[in-house]
Short mmCIF file of C-alpha atoms in Angstrom, two decimals:
data_model
loop_
_atom_site.label_atom_id
_atom_site.label_comp_id
_atom_site.label_asym_id
_atom_site.label_seq_id
_atom_site.Cartn_x
_atom_site.Cartn_y
_atom_site.Cartn_z
CA UNK I 20 0.00 0.00 0.00
CA UNK I 21 1.10 3.55 -0.76
CA UNK I 22 2.33 5.51 2.22
CA UNK I 23 1.25 9.08 2.89
CA UNK I 24 3.87 11.68 2.05
CA UNK I 25 2.79 14.61 4.25
CA UNK I 26 5.15 17.53 4.79
CA UNK I 27 5.19 19.74 7.88
CA UNK I 28 3.25 22.99 7.55
CA UNK I 29 6.14 25.18 8.72
CA UNK I 30 9.63 25.35 7.26
CA UNK I 31 12.16 25.03 10.06
CA UNK I 32 15.80 25.15 8.97
CA UNK I 33 17.04 23.39 12.08
CA UNK I 34 14.63 20.96 13.65
CA UNK I 35 16.79 19.25 16.20
CA UNK I 36 15.32 16.38 18.15
CA UNK I 37 11.54 16.19 18.05
CA UNK I 38 10.14 16.09 21.58
CA UNK I 39 6.65 15.60 22.89
CA UNK I 40 4.45 18.73 22.91
CA UNK I 41 5.27 21.19 25.67
CA UNK I 42 3.18 23.99 27.13
CA UNK I 43 5.97 26.42 26.17
CA UNK I 44 6.17 25.12 22.62
CA UNK I 45 5.05 26.78 19.42
CA UNK I 46 2.45 25.47 17.00
CA UNK I 47 5.28 24.62 14.59
CA UNK I 48 7.03 22.52 17.24
CA UNK I 49 3.82 20.70 18.10
CA UNK I 50 3.24 19.92 14.43
CA UNK I 51 6.73 18.48 14.07
CA UNK I 52 5.81 15.93 16.72
CA UNK I 53 2.43 15.27 15.09
CA UNK I 54 4.14 14.66 11.77
CA UNK I 55 6.71 12.34 13.31
CA UNK I 56 3.91 10.22 14.74
CA UNK I 57 1.38 10.21 11.94
CA UNK I 58 2.66 11.64 8.64
CA UNK I 59 3.63 8.22 7.30
CA UNK I 60 0.57 6.41 8.58
CA UNK I 61 -0.75 3.61 6.39
CA UNK I 62 -4.46 3.26 5.78
CA UNK I 63 -6.30 0.68 3.73
CA UNK I 64 -9.90 1.88 3.82
CA UNK I 65 -12.03 4.76 5.06
CA UNK I 66 -12.77 3.00 8.33
CA UNK I 67 -9.05 2.85 9.16
CA UNK I 68 -8.82 6.63 8.58
CA UNK I 69 -11.51 7.23 11.18
CA UNK I 70 -9.81 4.74 13.50
CA UNK I 71 -6.49 6.59 13.08
CA UNK I 72 -8.18 9.93 13.66
CA UNK I 73 -9.81 8.86 16.93
CA UNK I 74 -6.67 7.18 18.22
CA UNK I 75 -4.53 10.20 17.34
CA UNK I 76 -6.99 12.57 18.99
CA UNK I 77 -6.85 10.64 22.25
CA UNK I 78 -3.06 10.35 22.18
CA UNK I 79 -2.35 13.99 21.31
CA UNK I 80 -5.03 15.58 23.41
CA UNK I 81 -3.77 14.12 26.67
CA UNK I 82 -0.44 15.98 26.51
CA UNK I 83 -2.20 19.24 27.44
CA UNK I 84 -4.29 17.91 30.33
CA UNK I 85 -2.44 19.91 32.99
CA UNK I 86 -1.57 23.00 30.91
CA UNK I 87 -2.87 26.52 31.54
CA UNK I 88 -6.39 26.64 30.14
CA UNK I 89 -5.85 29.16 27.35
CA UNK I 90 -2.76 27.54 25.82
CA UNK I 91 -4.48 24.19 26.24
CA UNK I 92 -7.36 25.50 24.14
CA UNK I 93 -4.97 26.74 21.46
CA UNK I 94 -3.21 23.38 21.46
CA UNK I 95 -6.52 21.53 21.10
CA UNK I 96 -7.39 23.71 18.13
CA UNK I 97 -4.07 22.91 16.48
CA UNK I 98 -4.67 19.20 17.07
CA UNK I 99 -8.09 19.43 15.40
CA UNK I 100 -6.67 21.35 12.46
CA UNK I 101 -3.75 18.98 12.01
CA UNK I 102 -5.89 15.85 12.14
CA UNK I 103 -8.40 17.35 9.70
CA UNK I 104 -5.53 18.10 7.33
CA UNK I 105 -4.09 14.62 7.87
CA UNK I 106 -7.36 12.93 6.97
CA UNK I 107 -7.68 15.10 3.87
CA UNK I 108 -4.17 14.06 2.81
CA UNK I 109 -4.91 10.39 3.45
CA UNK I 110 -8.03 10.64 1.31
CA UNK I 111 -6.11 12.37 -1.49
CA UNK I 112 -3.46 9.64 -1.42
CA UNK I 113 -6.18 7.05 -2.05
CA UNK I 114 -8.18 9.13 -4.54
CA UNK I 115 -7.86 6.56 -7.30
CA UNK I 116 -9.09 3.61 -5.27
CA UNK I 117 -12.78 2.80 -5.65
CA UNK I 118 -12.84 0.50 -2.62
CA UNK I 119 -11.51 3.28 -0.42
CA UNK I 120 -14.29 5.69 -1.33
CA UNK I 121 -17.12 3.18 -1.38
CA UNK I 122 -18.00 3.93 2.26
CA UNK I 123 -15.89 7.06 2.66
CA UNK I 124 -18.83 9.43 2.99
CA UNK I 125 -20.04 7.82 6.20
CA UNK I 126 -16.68 7.66 7.96
CA UNK I 127 -15.49 11.10 6.87
CA UNK I 128 -18.79 12.62 7.99
CA UNK I 129 -18.10 11.19 11.45
CA UNK I 130 -14.60 12.70 11.41
CA UNK I 131 -15.98 16.08 10.34
CA UNK I 132 -18.70 15.99 13.00
CA UNK I 133 -16.17 15.18 15.74
CA UNK I 134 -13.73 17.86 14.56
CA UNK I 135 -16.43 20.49 14.34
CA UNK I 136 -17.74 19.59 17.76
CA UNK I 137 -14.31 19.82 19.36
CA UNK I 138 -13.51 23.09 17.63
CA UNK I 139 -16.84 24.64 18.62
CA UNK I 140 -16.41 23.54 22.24
CA UNK I 141 -12.92 25.02 22.51
CA UNK I 142 -13.93 28.32 20.93
CA UNK I 143 -16.95 28.56 23.20
CA UNK I 144 -14.86 28.11 26.35
CA UNK I 145 -11.50 29.73 25.58
CA UNK I 146 -10.61 33.13 27.05
CA UNK I 147 -10.20 34.94 23.73
CA UNK I 148 -8.96 38.22 25.20
CA UNK I 149 -6.28 36.41 27.18
CA UNK I 150 -5.28 34.38 24.12
CA UNK I 151 -4.94 37.50 21.97
CA UNK I 152 -2.86 39.31 24.59
CA UNK I 153 -0.51 36.52 25.63
CA UNK I 154 -0.39 34.05 22.74
CA UNK I 155 -0.50 36.20 19.63
CA UNK I 156 2.38 34.32 17.99
CA UNK I 157 0.46 31.09 18.35
CA UNK I 158 -2.59 32.73 16.81
CA UNK I 159 -0.47 33.92 13.88
CA UNK I 160 0.62 30.35 13.34
CA UNK I 161 -2.97 29.11 13.44
CA UNK I 162 -3.95 31.77 10.91
CA UNK I 163 -1.11 30.74 8.57
CA UNK I 164 -1.98 27.06 8.92
CA UNK I 165 -5.64 27.58 8.07
CA UNK I 166 -4.79 29.92 5.17
CA UNK I 167 -2.60 27.19 3.66
CA UNK I 168 -5.43 24.67 3.84
CA UNK I 169 -8.00 27.07 2.38
CA UNK I 170 -5.61 27.73 -0.50
CA UNK I 171 -5.49 24.00 -1.30
CA UNK I 172 -9.24 23.74 -1.12
CA UNK I 173 -10.07 26.77 -3.26
CA UNK I 174 -8.82 25.08 -6.41
CA UNK I 175 -12.25 23.45 -6.77
CA UNK I 176 -14.68 24.90 -4.23
CA UNK I 177 -15.07 26.56 -0.87
CA UNK I 178 -15.63 23.79 1.64
CA UNK I 179 -14.98 22.92 5.23
CA UNK I 180 -11.63 24.71 5.51
CA UNK I 181 -13.20 27.97 4.39
CA UNK I 182 -15.88 27.51 7.06
CA UNK I 183 -13.23 26.71 9.68
CA UNK I 184 -11.38 29.86 8.67
CA UNK I 185 -14.52 31.98 9.06
CA UNK I 186 -15.21 30.42 12.44
CA UNK I 187 -11.74 31.23 13.75
CA UNK I 188 -11.68 34.76 12.32
CA UNK I 189 -15.11 35.47 13.78
CA UNK I 190 -13.70 35.28 17.31
CA UNK I 191 -10.33 33.94 18.40
CA UNK I 192 -8.30 35.47 15.56
CA UNK I 193 -10.29 38.70 15.42
CA UNK I 194 -7.57 40.91 16.86
CA UNK I 195 -6.55 44.25 15.34
CA UNK I 196 -3.02 43.38 14.23
CA UNK I 197 -3.95 39.91 13.02
CA UNK I 198 -6.93 41.24 11.08
CA UNK I 199 -4.82 43.97 9.48
CA UNK I 200 -2.27 41.43 8.26
CA UNK I 201 -4.97 39.08 7.02
CA UNK I 202 -6.76 41.82 5.08
CA UNK I 203 -3.50 42.77 3.38
CA UNK I 204 -2.93 39.16 2.40
CA UNK I 205 -6.48 38.67 1.12
CA UNK I 206 -6.52 41.90 -0.89
CA UNK I 207 -3.27 40.95 -2.55
CA UNK I 208 -4.61 37.50 -3.35
CA UNK I 209 -7.93 38.81 -4.65
CA UNK I 210 -6.13 41.14 -7.07
CA UNK I 211 -3.51 38.65 -8.24
CA UNK I 212 -4.34 37.78 -11.86
CA UNK I 213 -1.75 35.05 -11.71
CA UNK I 214 -4.05 33.12 -9.38
CA UNK I 215 -6.97 31.01 -10.48
CA UNK I 216 -10.46 32.48 -10.56
CA UNK I 217 -11.48 30.12 -7.73
CA UNK I 218 -8.64 31.32 -5.49
CA UNK I 219 -9.44 34.98 -6.16
CA UNK I 220 -13.14 34.42 -5.48
CA UNK I 221 -12.35 32.65 -2.22
CA UNK I 222 -10.27 35.67 -1.16
CA UNK I 223 -13.16 37.98 -2.11
CA UNK I 224 -15.56 35.93 -0.02
CA UNK I 225 -13.15 36.03 2.91
CA UNK I 226 -12.94 39.82 2.60
CA UNK I 227 -16.72 39.97 2.52
CA UNK I 228 -16.73 37.97 5.75
CA UNK I 229 -14.70 40.70 7.43
CA UNK I 230 -17.15 43.28 6.04
CA UNK I 231 -19.96 41.32 7.67
CA UNK I 232 -18.12 41.21 10.99
CA UNK I 233 -17.79 45.00 10.82
CA UNK I 234 -21.46 45.48 9.90
CA UNK I 235 -20.51 46.85 6.48
CA UNK I 236 -23.06 44.91 4.45
CA UNK I 237 -23.01 47.20 1.42
CA UNK I 238 -19.25 46.69 1.09
CA UNK I 239 -19.81 42.94 1.16
CA UNK I 240 -22.42 43.23 -1.59
CA UNK I 241 -20.11 45.33 -3.76
CA UNK I 242 -17.27 42.85 -3.35
CA UNK I 243 -19.41 39.87 -4.24
CA UNK I 244 -21.08 41.53 -7.22
CA UNK I 245 -17.79 42.69 -8.71
CA UNK I 246 -15.47 39.90 -7.59
CA UNK I 247 -17.44 36.68 -8.13
CA UNK I 248 -19.27 35.19 -11.10
CA UNK I 249 -22.26 33.75 -9.24
CA UNK I 250 -24.01 34.65 -6.00
CA UNK I 251 -24.64 31.46 -4.05
CA UNK I 252 -27.44 32.11 -1.51
CA UNK I 253 -26.28 29.24 0.68
CA UNK I 254 -23.02 31.10 1.36
CA UNK I 255 -25.00 33.68 3.34
CA UNK I 256 -27.65 31.72 5.21
CA UNK I 257 -25.36 31.15 8.18
CA UNK I 258 -25.06 34.91 8.65
CA UNK I 259 -28.82 35.34 8.33
CA UNK I 260 -29.46 32.71 10.99
CA UNK I 261 -27.07 34.62 13.25
CA UNK I 262 -29.10 37.79 12.66
CA UNK I 263 -32.18 35.92 13.89
CA UNK I 264 -30.40 34.74 17.04
CA UNK I 265 -29.13 38.25 17.74
CA UNK I 266 -32.46 39.93 17.00
CA UNK I 267 -31.10 41.90 14.03
CA UNK I 268 -34.40 41.82 12.11
CA UNK I 269 -33.75 44.92 9.99
CA UNK I 270 -30.41 43.55 8.85
CA UNK I 271 -32.02 40.19 8.10
CA UNK I 272 -34.60 41.88 5.88
CA UNK I 273 -31.92 43.82 3.99
CA UNK I 274 -30.14 40.59 3.15
CA UNK I 275 -33.32 38.74 2.18
CA UNK I 276 -34.16 41.51 -0.27
CA UNK I 277 -30.63 41.47 -1.69
CA UNK I 278 -30.66 37.69 -2.15
CA UNK I 279 -34.06 37.68 -3.87
CA UNK I 280 -32.76 37.90 -7.47
CA UNK I 281 -30.27 35.07 -6.88
CA UNK I 282 -33.03 32.87 -5.46
CA UNK I 283 -35.29 33.58 -8.44
CA UNK I 284 -32.82 32.13 -10.94
CA UNK I 285 -33.77 28.54 -10.22
CA UNK I 286 -35.69 26.47 -7.70
CA UNK I 287 -33.31 24.54 -5.44
CA UNK I 288 -33.21 23.33 -1.85
CA UNK I 289 -31.98 26.84 -1.02
CA UNK I 290 -35.37 28.27 -1.98
CA UNK I 291 -37.07 26.54 0.94
CA UNK I 292 -34.42 27.70 3.41
CA UNK I 293 -34.64 31.24 2.04
CA UNK I 294 -38.37 31.35 2.78
CA UNK I 295 -37.87 29.75 6.17
CA UNK I 296 -35.76 32.81 6.94
CA UNK I 297 -38.39 35.10 5.43
CA UNK I 298 -41.01 33.50 7.67
CA UNK I 299 -38.82 34.27 10.69
CA UNK I 300 -38.32 37.85 9.53
CA UNK I 301 -42.03 38.48 8.98
CA UNK I 302 -43.28 36.87 12.20
CA UNK I 303 -45.05 39.40 14.40
CA UNK I 304 -44.21 42.37 12.18
CA UNK I 305 -46.11 44.60 9.78
CA UNK I 306 -44.41 43.36 6.61
CA UNK I 307 -46.85 40.64 5.66
CA UNK I 308 -47.55 42.20 2.27
CA UNK I 309 -43.86 42.41 1.41
CA UNK I 310 -43.51 38.79 2.44
CA UNK I 311 -46.51 37.94 0.25
CA UNK I 312 -44.97 39.72 -2.75
CA UNK I 313 -41.69 37.90 -2.26
CA UNK I 314 -43.48 34.54 -2.29
CA UNK I 315 -45.65 35.38 -5.31
CA UNK I 316 -42.58 36.48 -7.27
CA UNK I 317 -40.85 33.20 -6.54
CA UNK I 318 -43.62 30.74 -7.31
CA UNK I 319 -43.60 27.79 -7.74
CA UNK I 320 -40.54 27.42 -5.51
CA UNK I 321 -42.24 29.22 -2.64
CA UNK I 322 -45.60 27.48 -2.90
CA UNK I 323 -45.41 25.55 0.40
CA UNK I 324 -44.67 28.70 2.34
CA UNK I 325 -47.27 30.70 0.39
CA UNK I 326 -49.90 28.00 0.95
CA UNK I 327 -49.20 28.04 4.69
CA UNK I 328 -49.34 31.85 4.65
CA UNK I 329 -52.74 31.90 2.92
CA UNK I 330 -54.17 29.39 5.37
CA UNK I 331 -52.87 31.49 8.25
CA UNK I 332 -54.64 34.51 6.77
CA UNK I 333 -57.82 32.39 6.30
CA UNK I 334 -57.74 33.13 2.56
CA UNK I 335 -59.14 29.75 1.61
CA UNK I 336 -60.31 30.62 -1.91
CA UNK I 337 -56.88 32.05 -2.74
CA UNK I 338 -55.29 28.90 -1.31
CA UNK I 339 -57.48 26.70 -3.51
CA UNK I 340 -56.70 28.87 -6.56
CA UNK I 341 -53.00 28.39 -5.83
CA UNK I 342 -53.42 24.60 -5.78
CA UNK I 343 -55.32 24.74 -9.07
CA UNK I 344 -52.81 27.07 -10.72
CA UNK I 345 -49.98 24.70 -9.80
CA UNK I 346 -52.02 21.60 -10.73
CA UNK I 347 -51.41 20.07 -7.31
CA UNK I 348 -53.48 16.96 -6.71
CA UNK I 349 -55.49 16.68 -3.47
CA UNK I 350 -53.51 13.48 -2.89
CA UNK I 351 -50.33 15.60 -2.70
CA UNK I 352 -51.76 18.21 -0.34
CA UNK I 353 -51.18 17.97 3.39
CA UNK I 354 -54.24 16.18 4.81
CA UNK I 355 -54.34 18.61 7.74
CA UNK I 356 -54.55 21.53 5.33
CA UNK I 357 -57.46 19.91 3.52
CA UNK I 358 -59.23 19.41 6.84
CA UNK I 359 -58.74 23.06 7.77
CA UNK I 360 -60.26 24.26 4.50
CA UNK I 361 -63.03 21.67 4.62
CA UNK I 362 -64.04 22.87 8.08
CA UNK I 363 -63.76 26.59 7.36
CA UNK I 364 -64.97 26.91 3.75
CA UNK I 365 -65.70 23.61 2.04
CA UNK I 366 -66.96 25.45 -1.05
CA UNK I 367 -63.35 26.40 -1.84
CA UNK I 368 -62.55 22.71 -2.38
CA UNK I 369 -65.17 22.08 -5.07
CA UNK I 370 -63.16 23.37 -8.08
CA UNK I 371 -60.08 21.58 -6.76
CA UNK I 372 -61.88 18.22 -6.56
CA UNK I 373 -63.66 18.63 -9.90
CA UNK I 374 -60.44 19.46 -11.71
CA UNK I 375 -58.53 16.61 -10.06
CA UNK I 376 -61.26 14.07 -10.88
CA UNK I 377 -61.31 15.09 -14.53
CA UNK I 378 -57.51 14.87 -14.77
CA UNK I 379 -57.28 11.49 -13.03
CA UNK I 380 -60.02 9.84 -15.07
CA UNK I 381 -58.31 10.90 -18.30
CA UNK I 382 -55.52 8.43 -17.49
CA UNK I 383 -58.06 5.63 -18.05
CA UNK I 384 -56.62 2.76 -16.09
CA UNK I 385 -57.72 0.81 -13.04
CA UNK I 386 -55.56 2.73 -10.57
CA UNK I 387 -56.75 6.10 -11.83
CA UNK I 388 -60.36 4.98 -11.51
CA UNK I 389 -59.73 3.94 -7.88
CA UNK I 390 -58.27 7.36 -7.14
CA UNK I 391 -61.13 9.04 -8.98
CA UNK I 392 -63.69 7.23 -6.85
CA UNK I 393 -61.88 8.31 -3.66
CA UNK I 394 -62.11 11.92 -4.77
CA UNK I 395 -65.75 11.48 -5.81
CA UNK I 396 -66.53 10.42 -2.26
CA UNK I 397 -64.81 13.52 -0.91
CA UNK I 398 -66.74 15.63 -3.40
CA UNK I 399 -70.01 13.96 -2.35
CA UNK I 400 -69.27 14.79 1.29
CA UNK I 401 -68.51 18.40 0.39
CA UNK I 402 -71.79 18.83 -1.52
CA UNK I 403 -73.68 17.14 1.30
CA UNK I 404 -72.21 19.61 3.78
CA UNK I 405 -73.46 22.41 1.53
CA UNK I 406 -76.93 20.76 1.28
CA UNK I 407 -76.39 20.41 -2.48
CA UNK I 408 -76.40 16.65 -2.94
CA UNK I 409 -78.62 16.88 -6.09
CA UNK I 410 -75.85 18.87 -7.82
CA UNK I 411 -73.35 16.14 -7.01
CA UNK I 412 -75.70 13.44 -8.28
CA UNK I 413 -76.18 15.33 -11.55
CA UNK I 414 -72.42 15.59 -11.97
CA UNK I 415 -71.94 11.90 -11.13
CA UNK I 416 -74.64 10.88 -13.61
CA UNK I 417 -72.87 12.83 -16.33
CA UNK I 418 -69.59 11.03 -15.51
CA UNK I 419 -71.30 7.62 -15.58
CA UNK I 420 -72.64 8.33 -19.04
CA UNK I 421 -69.33 9.74 -20.26
CA UNK I 422 -67.43 6.64 -19.13
CA UNK I 423 -70.18 4.10 -19.71
CA UNK I 424 -67.99 2.05 -22.03
CA UNK I 425 -65.21 1.74 -19.47
CA UNK I 426 -66.01 -1.38 -17.50
CA UNK I 427 -63.20 -0.89 -14.93
CA UNK I 428 -64.55 2.52 -13.99
CA UNK I 429 -68.06 1.15 -13.62
CA UNK I 430 -66.72 -1.63 -11.39
CA UNK I 431 -64.87 0.84 -9.16
CA UNK I 432 -67.99 2.98 -8.88
CA UNK I 433 -69.92 -0.10 -7.83
CA UNK I 434 -67.30 -1.01 -5.22
CA UNK I 435 -67.50 2.52 -3.92
CA UNK I 436 -71.29 2.36 -3.83
CA UNK I 437 -71.50 5.34 -6.18
CA UNK I 438 -73.15 3.72 -9.19
CA UNK I 439 -76.55 5.34 -9.52
#
């Protein structure tokens, strides 16, 4: 089996003997030890990568058990980052092996979940002010390490390393001198025509992240519009969810409006999340009509949210018209929604049932006739509730005559006790 050829992240001209991690050590010195232990690890399948990851985490983490809390937190972060990088390198080394990747998604998702959980826990508990005052050199090393990994990743897409970078820069690394240096680096990278488009766009998105942290949303918009080819709504939903948590409703609305054109381009899974955020923004406010316009403009992608909105407003005829306009079968409508409309205004369901029955019977097979009879029974109940059973019977008689030559339909009517 091929061995992993992983190089240390920092270039040290004179390494000397590699000792176990010390509280007084630098990130570079810690990594030298990590590399000595794991850089040439052999793996044969995705399961063995996860096994290596968990074993390495337990072995490396214990060195800092009795360290001062802040440097221990920094060390734990470096362990997480190193092991994430190690697993990426192991996967790359096996990229041509089908057997390796057959179950890779499951095991690497477990690794990612564990890494993210550990990183989040450390960042939640670490004394950031103390870390920035006393351990700035360590933080510089962390920043350089993450930047190197993001650079590797940006050749194809922004992924987990970009998210890790944003997470670190949103708190622990957000110190004046560090931020100044990082902005200089990113601006240079964003303007470097010798770099790939993907690398430049990643730098632009990172700069926009700093705009967001400073509350300079318009600057972020300008950067993205001029520095990237496509606005990906999903890149921004994390920020919008933070606005909800922090009660920044006005800012949330600004971003929802700005993202509207990008959402309208095509219906994707992002459309549903976008309107989930809109629903949060509109709750308990006086912007219902703006919310309504946003949903109408983005039909059919917004139909589930718009349907729920109309029911909440008790606009049952408009709800039924929406179902008809979108040709949504009663069989595909939430049963609870049908019950609400049936109880409040059963008349609104009549056109919906009539249209669906006509469409289903046109298929002209046994299954369609069974479905048609089910809807006929619902229609009969609706007319009965309106004290208009004779109208239903007239309609049913017309259907019986129209499909008199179709024995299967007649049989299903008989089974349903609807044959007059």
